[in-house]
């Protein structure tokens, strides 16, 4: 979130080029649904870590994805294009999807897929129009 906040402050007057209200709505629904189900679990909709070292694997995988996201963001700070758009949209999508698989959470998986499709679509369309 910190890289996104810094970007928003630096580019506060920048308007999104791809302005599809439906895609944006699905992205937000997926994003906030994923946030909620990363924190809260509804009984009988998730299994939890389904192998013995699941929690360690979960933390390790998410730490590497976070590191990859931050490094991509730093390296590509002054660049625009499809590579930046893909990296900075696929990595957060992987965080949500892999987390849902590792804890076997059905709602998290559904919201993660909705977020991923919409977020990647919006990122690619914005990159192509810039």
JSON list of C-alpha atoms in Angstrom, two decimals:
[
{"chain": "A", "resi": 1, "resn": "UNK", "atom": "CA", "xyz": [0.00, 0.00, 0.00]},
{"chain": "A", "resi": 2, "resn": "UNK", "atom": "CA", "xyz": [2.84, 2.43, 0.73]},
{"chain": "A", "resi": 3, "resn": "UNK", "atom": "CA", "xyz": [4.07, 2.49, -2.90]},
{"chain": "A", "resi": 4, "resn": "UNK", "atom": "CA", "xyz": [0.49, 3.13, -4.04]},
{"chain": "A", "resi": 5, "resn": "UNK", "atom": "CA", "xyz": [0.08, 6.00, -1.57]},
{"chain": "A", "resi": 6, "resn": "UNK", "atom": "CA", "xyz": [3.36, 7.59, -2.68]},
{"chain": "A", "resi": 7, "resn": "UNK", "atom": "CA", "xyz": [2.35, 7.22, -6.33]},
{"chain": "A", "resi": 8, "resn": "UNK", "atom": "CA", "xyz": [-1.08, 8.77, -5.64]},
{"chain": "A", "resi": 9, "resn": "UNK", "atom": "CA", "xyz": [0.51, 11.76, -3.87]},
{"chain": "A", "resi": 10, "resn": "UNK", "atom": "CA", "xyz": [3.04, 12.31, -6.66]},
{"chain": "A", "resi": 11, "resn": "UNK", "atom": "CA", "xyz": [0.41, 11.94, -9.42]},
{"chain": "A", "resi": 12, "resn": "UNK", "atom": "CA", "xyz": [-2.61, 13.45, -7.67]},
{"chain": "A", "resi": 13, "resn": "UNK", "atom": "CA", "xyz": [-3.85, 15.30, -10.77]},
{"chain": "A", "resi": 14, "resn": "UNK", "atom": "CA", "xyz": [-3.45, 12.32, -13.10]},
{"chain": "A", "resi": 15, "resn": "UNK", "atom": "CA", "xyz": [-6.71, 10.91, -14.43]},
{"chain": "A", "resi": 16, "resn": "UNK", "atom": "CA", "xyz": [-7.04, 7.24, -15.36]},
{"chain": "A", "resi": 17, "resn": "UNK", "atom": "CA", "xyz": [-7.11, 6.83, -19.13]},
{"chain": "A", "resi": 18, "resn": "UNK", "atom": "CA", "xyz": [-9.23, 3.68, -19.11]},
{"chain": "A", "resi": 19, "resn": "UNK", "atom": "CA", "xyz": [-12.46, 4.73, -17.45]},
{"chain": "A", "resi": 20, "resn": "UNK", "atom": "CA", "xyz": [-14.68, 1.64, -17.60]},
{"chain": "A", "resi": 21, "resn": "UNK", "atom": "CA", "xyz": [-17.02, 1.99, -14.62]},
{"chain": "A", "resi": 22, "resn": "UNK", "atom": "CA", "xyz": [-17.93, -1.72, -14.57]},
{"chain": "A", "resi": 23, "resn": "UNK", "atom": "CA", "xyz": [-14.29, -2.87, -14.56]},
{"chain": "A", "resi": 24, "resn": "UNK", "atom": "CA", "xyz": [-13.43, -0.33, -11.86]},
{"chain": "A", "resi": 25, "resn": "UNK", "atom": "CA", "xyz": [-16.39, -1.45, -9.73]},
{"chain": "A", "resi": 26, "resn": "UNK", "atom": "CA", "xyz": [-15.37, -5.12, -10.04]},
{"chain": "A", "resi": 27, "resn": "UNK", "atom": "CA", "xyz": [-11.77, -4.24, -9.21]},
{"chain": "A", "resi": 28, "resn": "UNK", "atom": "CA", "xyz": [-12.86, -2.42, -6.03]},
{"chain": "A", "resi": 29, "resn": "UNK", "atom": "CA", "xyz": [-15.26, -5.20, -5.02]},
{"chain": "A", "resi": 30, "resn": "UNK", "atom": "CA", "xyz": [-12.50, -7.76, -5.52]},
{"chain": "A", "resi": 31, "resn": "UNK", "atom": "CA", "xyz": [-9.88, -5.63, -3.76]},
{"chain": "A", "resi": 32, "resn": "UNK", "atom": "CA", "xyz": [-11.90, -4.92, -0.63]},
{"chain": "A", "resi": 33, "resn": "UNK", "atom": "CA", "xyz": [-13.39, -8.41, -0.52]},
{"chain": "A", "resi": 34, "resn": "UNK", "atom": "CA", "xyz": [-9.86, -9.80, -0.66]},
{"chain": "A", "resi": 35, "resn": "UNK", "atom": "CA", "xyz": [-8.70, -7.44, 2.10]},
{"chain": "A", "resi": 36, "resn": "UNK", "atom": "CA", "xyz": [-11.59, -8.52, 4.32]},
{"chain": "A", "resi": 37, "resn": "UNK", "atom": "CA", "xyz": [-11.10, -12.26, 3.76]},
{"chain": "A", "resi": 38, "resn": "UNK", "atom": "CA", "xyz": [-7.33, -12.00, 4.24]},
{"chain": "A", "resi": 39, "resn": "UNK", "atom": "CA", "xyz": [-8.16, -10.85, 7.79]},
{"chain": "A", "resi": 40, "resn": "UNK", "atom": "CA", "xyz": [-11.46, -12.54, 8.65]},
{"chain": "A", "resi": 41, "resn": "UNK", "atom": "CA", "xyz": [-12.60, -16.06, 7.89]},
{"chain": "A", "resi": 42, "resn": "UNK", "atom": "CA", "xyz": [-16.20, -17.20, 7.88]},
{"chain": "A", "resi": 43, "resn": "UNK", "atom": "CA", "xyz": [-16.58, -20.62, 9.52]},
{"chain": "A", "resi": 44, "resn": "UNK", "atom": "CA", "xyz": [-17.11, -23.49, 7.07]},
{"chain": "A", "resi": 45, "resn": "UNK", "atom": "CA", "xyz": [-15.82, -21.45, 4.10]},
{"chain": "A", "resi": 46, "resn": "UNK", "atom": "CA", "xyz": [-12.14, -22.13, 4.69]},
{"chain": "A", "resi": 47, "resn": "UNK", "atom": "CA", "xyz": [-9.98, -25.01, 5.85]},
{"chain": "A", "resi": 48, "resn": "UNK", "atom": "CA", "xyz": [-6.90, -23.18, 7.07]},
{"chain": "A", "resi": 49, "resn": "UNK", "atom": "CA", "xyz": [-3.35, -24.24, 6.34]},
{"chain": "A", "resi": 50, "resn": "UNK", "atom": "CA", "xyz": [-3.68, -27.72, 4.93]},
{"chain": "A", "resi": 51, "resn": "UNK", "atom": "CA", "xyz": [-0.08, -28.88, 5.33]},
{"chain": "A", "resi": 52, "resn": "UNK", "atom": "CA", "xyz": [2.28, -28.90, 8.31]},
{"chain": "A", "resi": 53, "resn": "UNK", "atom": "CA", "xyz": [4.54, -26.00, 7.33]},
{"chain": "A", "resi": 54, "resn": "UNK", "atom": "CA", "xyz": [1.75, -24.02, 5.67]},
{"chain": "A", "resi": 55, "resn": "UNK", "atom": "CA", "xyz": [2.08, -20.89, 7.79]},
{"chain": "A", "resi": 56, "resn": "UNK", "atom": "CA", "xyz": [5.83, -20.65, 7.20]},
{"chain": "A", "resi": 57, "resn": "UNK", "atom": "CA", "xyz": [5.32, -21.20, 3.47]},
{"chain": "A", "resi": 58, "resn": "UNK", "atom": "CA", "xyz": [2.51, -18.59, 3.43]},
{"chain": "A", "resi": 59, "resn": "UNK", "atom": "CA", "xyz": [4.69, -15.96, 5.12]},
{"chain": "A", "resi": 60, "resn": "UNK", "atom": "CA", "xyz": [7.71, -16.78, 2.93]},
{"chain": "A", "resi": 61, "resn": "UNK", "atom": "CA", "xyz": [5.81, -16.68, -0.36]},
{"chain": "A", "resi": 62, "resn": "UNK", "atom": "CA", "xyz": [4.04, -13.43, 0.52]},
{"chain": "A", "resi": 63, "resn": "UNK", "atom": "CA", "xyz": [7.31, -11.86, 1.70]},
{"chain": "A", "resi": 64, "resn": "UNK", "atom": "CA", "xyz": [8.97, -12.70, -1.64]},
{"chain": "A", "resi": 65, "resn": "UNK", "atom": "CA", "xyz": [5.99, -11.36, -3.57]},
{"chain": "A", "resi": 66, "resn": "UNK", "atom": "CA", "xyz": [6.04, -8.16, -1.51]},
{"chain": "A", "resi": 67, "resn": "UNK", "atom": "CA", "xyz": [9.77, -7.80, -2.09]},
{"chain": "A", "resi": 68, "resn": "UNK", "atom": "CA", "xyz": [9.27, -8.40, -5.82]},
{"chain": "A", "resi": 69, "resn": "UNK", "atom": "CA", "xyz": [6.50, -5.80, -5.93]},
{"chain": "A", "resi": 70, "resn": "UNK", "atom": "CA", "xyz": [8.59, -3.18, -4.11]},
{"chain": "A", "resi": 71, "resn": "UNK", "atom": "CA", "xyz": [11.67, -3.86, -6.24]},
{"chain": "A", "resi": 72, "resn": "UNK", "atom": "CA", "xyz": [9.62, -3.69, -9.45]},
{"chain": "A", "resi": 73, "resn": "UNK", "atom": "CA", "xyz": [8.07, -0.46, -8.29]},
{"chain": "A", "resi": 74, "resn": "UNK", "atom": "CA", "xyz": [11.49, 1.07, -7.47]},
{"chain": "A", "resi": 75, "resn": "UNK", "atom": "CA", "xyz": [13.19, -0.11, -10.68]},
{"chain": "A", "resi": 76, "resn": "UNK", "atom": "CA", "xyz": [10.30, 0.95, -12.92]},
{"chain": "A", "resi": 77, "resn": "UNK", "atom": "CA", "xyz": [9.48, 4.20, -11.07]},
{"chain": "A", "resi": 78, "resn": "UNK", "atom": "CA", "xyz": [10.13, 6.55, -14.01]},
{"chain": "A", "resi": 79, "resn": "UNK", "atom": "CA", "xyz": [9.09, 4.14, -16.73]},
{"chain": "A", "resi": 80, "resn": "UNK", "atom": "CA", "xyz": [5.70, 3.54, -18.28]},
{"chain": "A", "resi": 81, "resn": "UNK", "atom": "CA", "xyz": [4.56, 0.65, -20.38]},
{"chain": "A", "resi": 82, "resn": "UNK", "atom": "CA", "xyz": [3.14, -2.81, -20.46]},
{"chain": "A", "resi": 83, "resn": "UNK", "atom": "CA", "xyz": [5.94, -4.46, -18.42]},
{"chain": "A", "resi": 84, "resn": "UNK", "atom": "CA", "xyz": [5.38, -2.10, -15.49]},
{"chain": "A", "resi": 85, "resn": "UNK", "atom": "CA", "xyz": [1.61, -2.48, -15.75]},
{"chain": "A", "resi": 86, "resn": "UNK", "atom": "CA", "xyz": [1.82, -6.27, -15.80]},
{"chain": "A", "resi": 87, "resn": "UNK", "atom": "CA", "xyz": [4.31, -6.61, -12.95]},
{"chain": "A", "resi": 88, "resn": "UNK", "atom": "CA", "xyz": [2.49, -4.18, -10.68]},
{"chain": "A", "resi": 89, "resn": "UNK", "atom": "CA", "xyz": [-0.87, -5.81, -11.32]},
{"chain": "A", "resi": 90, "resn": "UNK", "atom": "CA", "xyz": [0.05, -9.50, -11.46]},
{"chain": "A", "resi": 91, "resn": "UNK", "atom": "CA", "xyz": [2.10, -9.54, -8.24]},
{"chain": "A", "resi": 92, "resn": "UNK", "atom": "CA", "xyz": [-0.73, -8.27, -5.96]},
{"chain": "A", "resi": 93, "resn": "UNK", "atom": "CA", "xyz": [-3.09, -10.64, -7.75]},
{"chain": "A", "resi": 94, "resn": "UNK", "atom": "CA", "xyz": [-0.75, -13.52, -6.93]},
{"chain": "A", "resi": 95, "resn": "UNK", "atom": "CA", "xyz": [-0.67, -12.47, -3.27]},
{"chain": "A", "resi": 96, "resn": "UNK", "atom": "CA", "xyz": [-4.44, -12.80, -3.00]},
{"chain": "A", "resi": 97, "resn": "UNK", "atom": "CA", "xyz": [-4.80, -15.95, -5.13]},
{"chain": "A", "resi": 98, "resn": "UNK", "atom": "CA", "xyz": [-1.91, -17.84, -3.52]},
{"chain": "A", "resi": 99, "resn": "UNK", "atom": "CA", "xyz": [-3.07, -16.82, -0.05]},
{"chain": "A", "resi": 100, "resn": "UNK", "atom": "CA", "xyz": [-6.55, -18.13, -0.80]},
{"chain": "A", "resi": 101, "resn": "UNK", "atom": "CA", "xyz": [-5.13, -21.44, -2.01]},
{"chain": "A", "resi": 102, "resn": "UNK", "atom": "CA", "xyz": [-2.76, -21.81, 0.95]},
{"chain": "A", "resi": 103, "resn": "UNK", "atom": "CA", "xyz": [-5.51, -21.28, 3.53]},
{"chain": "A", "resi": 104, "resn": "UNK", "atom": "CA", "xyz": [-8.14, -22.94, 1.33]},
{"chain": "A", "resi": 105, "resn": "UNK", "atom": "CA", "xyz": [-10.54, -20.00, 1.58]},
{"chain": "A", "resi": 106, "resn": "UNK", "atom": "CA", "xyz": [-13.38, -20.10, -0.94]},
{"chain": "A", "resi": 107, "resn": "UNK", "atom": "CA", "xyz": [-14.55, -16.47, -0.50]},
{"chain": "A", "resi": 108, "resn": "UNK", "atom": "CA", "xyz": [-10.99, -15.14, -0.66]},
{"chain": "A", "resi": 109, "resn": "UNK", "atom": "CA", "xyz": [-10.37, -17.12, -3.83]},
{"chain": "A", "resi": 110, "resn": "UNK", "atom": "CA", "xyz": [-13.54, -15.78, -5.49]},
{"chain": "A", "resi": 111, "resn": "UNK", "atom": "CA", "xyz": [-12.78, -12.17, -4.58]},
{"chain": "A", "resi": 112, "resn": "UNK", "atom": "CA", "xyz": [-9.12, -12.63, -5.60]},
{"chain": "A", "resi": 113, "resn": "UNK", "atom": "CA", "xyz": [-10.11, -13.88, -9.06]},
{"chain": "A", "resi": 114, "resn": "UNK", "atom": "CA", "xyz": [-12.53, -10.96, -9.52]},
{"chain": "A", "resi": 115, "resn": "UNK", "atom": "CA", "xyz": [-9.84, -8.51, -8.42]},
{"chain": "A", "resi": 116, "resn": "UNK", "atom": "CA", "xyz": [-7.15, -10.10, -10.58]},
{"chain": "A", "resi": 117, "resn": "UNK", "atom": "CA", "xyz": [-9.12, -10.07, -13.81]},
{"chain": "A", "resi": 118, "resn": "UNK", "atom": "CA", "xyz": [-10.32, -6.48, -13.37]},
{"chain": "A", "resi": 119, "resn": "UNK", "atom": "CA", "xyz": [-7.01, -5.12, -12.03]},
{"chain": "A", "resi": 120, "resn": "UNK", "atom": "CA", "xyz": [-4.89, -6.64, -14.80]},
{"chain": "A", "resi": 121, "resn": "UNK", "atom": "CA", "xyz": [-7.40, -5.51, -17.46]},
{"chain": "A", "resi": 122, "resn": "UNK", "atom": "CA", "xyz": [-7.43, -1.93, -16.18]},
{"chain": "A", "resi": 123, "resn": "UNK", "atom": "CA", "xyz": [-3.63, -1.83, -15.85]},
{"chain": "A", "resi": 124, "resn": "UNK", "atom": "CA", "xyz": [-3.07, -3.11, -19.39]},
{"chain": "A", "resi": 125, "resn": "UNK", "atom": "CA", "xyz": [-5.64, -0.73, -20.90]},
{"chain": "A", "resi": 126, "resn": "UNK", "atom": "CA", "xyz": [-4.12, 2.24, -19.05]},
{"chain": "A", "resi": 127, "resn": "UNK", "atom": "CA", "xyz": [-0.60, 1.25, -20.17]},
{"chain": "A", "resi": 128, "resn": "UNK", "atom": "CA", "xyz": [-1.65, 0.94, -23.82]},
{"chain": "A", "resi": 129, "resn": "UNK", "atom": "CA", "xyz": [-3.30, 4.37, -23.83]},
{"chain": "A", "resi": 130, "resn": "UNK", "atom": "CA", "xyz": [-0.47, 6.27, -22.14]}
]
